[in-house]
CSV table of C-alpha atoms in Angstrom, one decimal:
chain,number,residue,atom,x,y,z
A,595,LEU,CA,97.2,88.9,113.8
A,596,ILE,CA,100.5,89.5,115.2
A,597,VAL,CA,102.2,90.0,111.4
A,598,ALA,CA,99.3,92.7,110.7
A,599,SER,CA,100.0,94.5,114.0
A,600,ILE,CA,104.0,93.9,113.2
A,601,THR,CA,102.9,95.4,109.6
A,602,ARG,CA,100.8,98.6,111.1
A,603,ILE,CA,103.4,99.7,113.0
A,604,ALA,CA,106.4,99.2,110.9
A,605,MET,CA,104.3,101.4,108.2
A,606,LEU,CA,103.6,104.1,111.1
A,607,ALA,CA,107.4,104.2,111.7
A,608,ALA,CA,108.0,104.3,107.8
A,609,PHE,CA,105.8,106.9,107.1
A,610,MET,CA,107.7,108.7,109.9
A,611,GLY,CA,111.2,108.0,108.8
A,612,VAL,CA,110.3,108.9,105.1
A,613,PHE,CA,111.6,112.6,106.2
A,614,LEU,CA,114.8,111.2,107.6
A,615,ILE,CA,115.4,109.1,104.5
A,616,GLY,CA,114.7,111.9,102.0
A,617,SER,CA,116.8,114.2,104.1
A,618,MET,CA,119.8,111.7,104.4
A,619,GLU,CA,119.7,111.8,100.4
A,620,ARG,CA,119.6,115.2,100.0
A,621,LEU,CA,122.6,115.7,102.2
A,622,ILE,CA,124.3,113.3,100.3
A,623,ALA,CA,123.5,114.9,97.3
A,624,THR,CA,124.2,118.6,98.3
A,625,PHE,CA,127.5,117.4,99.8
A,626,ALA,CA,128.6,114.7,97.0
A,627,TRP,CA,127.1,116.9,94.0
A,628,SER,CA,129.6,116.1,91.6
A,629,TRP,CA,129.5,112.2,91.9
A,630,TYR,CA,125.3,112.5,92.4
A,631,GLU,CA,125.0,114.1,89.0
A,632,LYS,CA,127.1,111.3,87.3
A,633,VAL,CA,124.0,109.0,88.4
A,634,SER,CA,126.5,105.9,88.4
A,635,LEU,CA,125.6,102.4,89.5
A,636,GLN,CA,127.2,103.4,92.9
A,637,THR,CA,124.4,106.3,93.4
A,638,LEU,CA,121.9,103.8,93.0
A,639,CYS,CA,123.5,101.4,95.2
A,640,VAL,CA,123.4,104.5,97.8
A,641,SER,CA,119.9,105.4,97.2
A,642,ILE,CA,119.0,101.2,97.8
A,643,ILE,CA,121.1,101.2,101.5
A,644,ILE,CA,119.2,104.5,102.6
A,645,GLU,CA,116.1,102.7,101.7
A,646,LEU,CA,116.9,99.6,103.4
A,647,CYS,CA,118.3,101.4,106.3
A,648,GLY,CA,114.8,102.9,106.7
A,649,ALA,CA,113.0,99.6,106.1
A,650,ILE,CA,115.0,97.8,108.9
A,651,GLN,CA,114.4,100.6,111.0
A,652,ALA,CA,110.9,100.5,110.7
A,653,TYR,CA,110.3,96.9,111.1
A,654,SER,CA,112.3,96.3,113.8
A,655,LEU,CA,110.7,99.4,115.6
A,656,GLY,CA,107.2,97.3,115.0
A,657,LEU,CA,108.7,93.9,116.2
A,658,LEU,CA,110.3,96.0,119.3
A,659,PHE,CA,106.6,97.6,120.3
A,660,ILE,CA,104.8,94.4,119.5
A,661,LEU,CA,107.2,92.2,121.5
A,662,SER,CA,108.0,94.6,124.3
């Protein structure tokens, strides 16, 4: 039951954070457009790191709300 509650709140935070994650990626793509257009391995790594930051934030919010 606790895992389901954490997942529910984490998904709520993740769906709310989708706009932030998308905005961060578009911000990088705008200011570093020549690097971003190369679609190299580094571009993929940056995208994965941004997504991981969003997931970590969502699950930490879920834990914070459940355990507080």
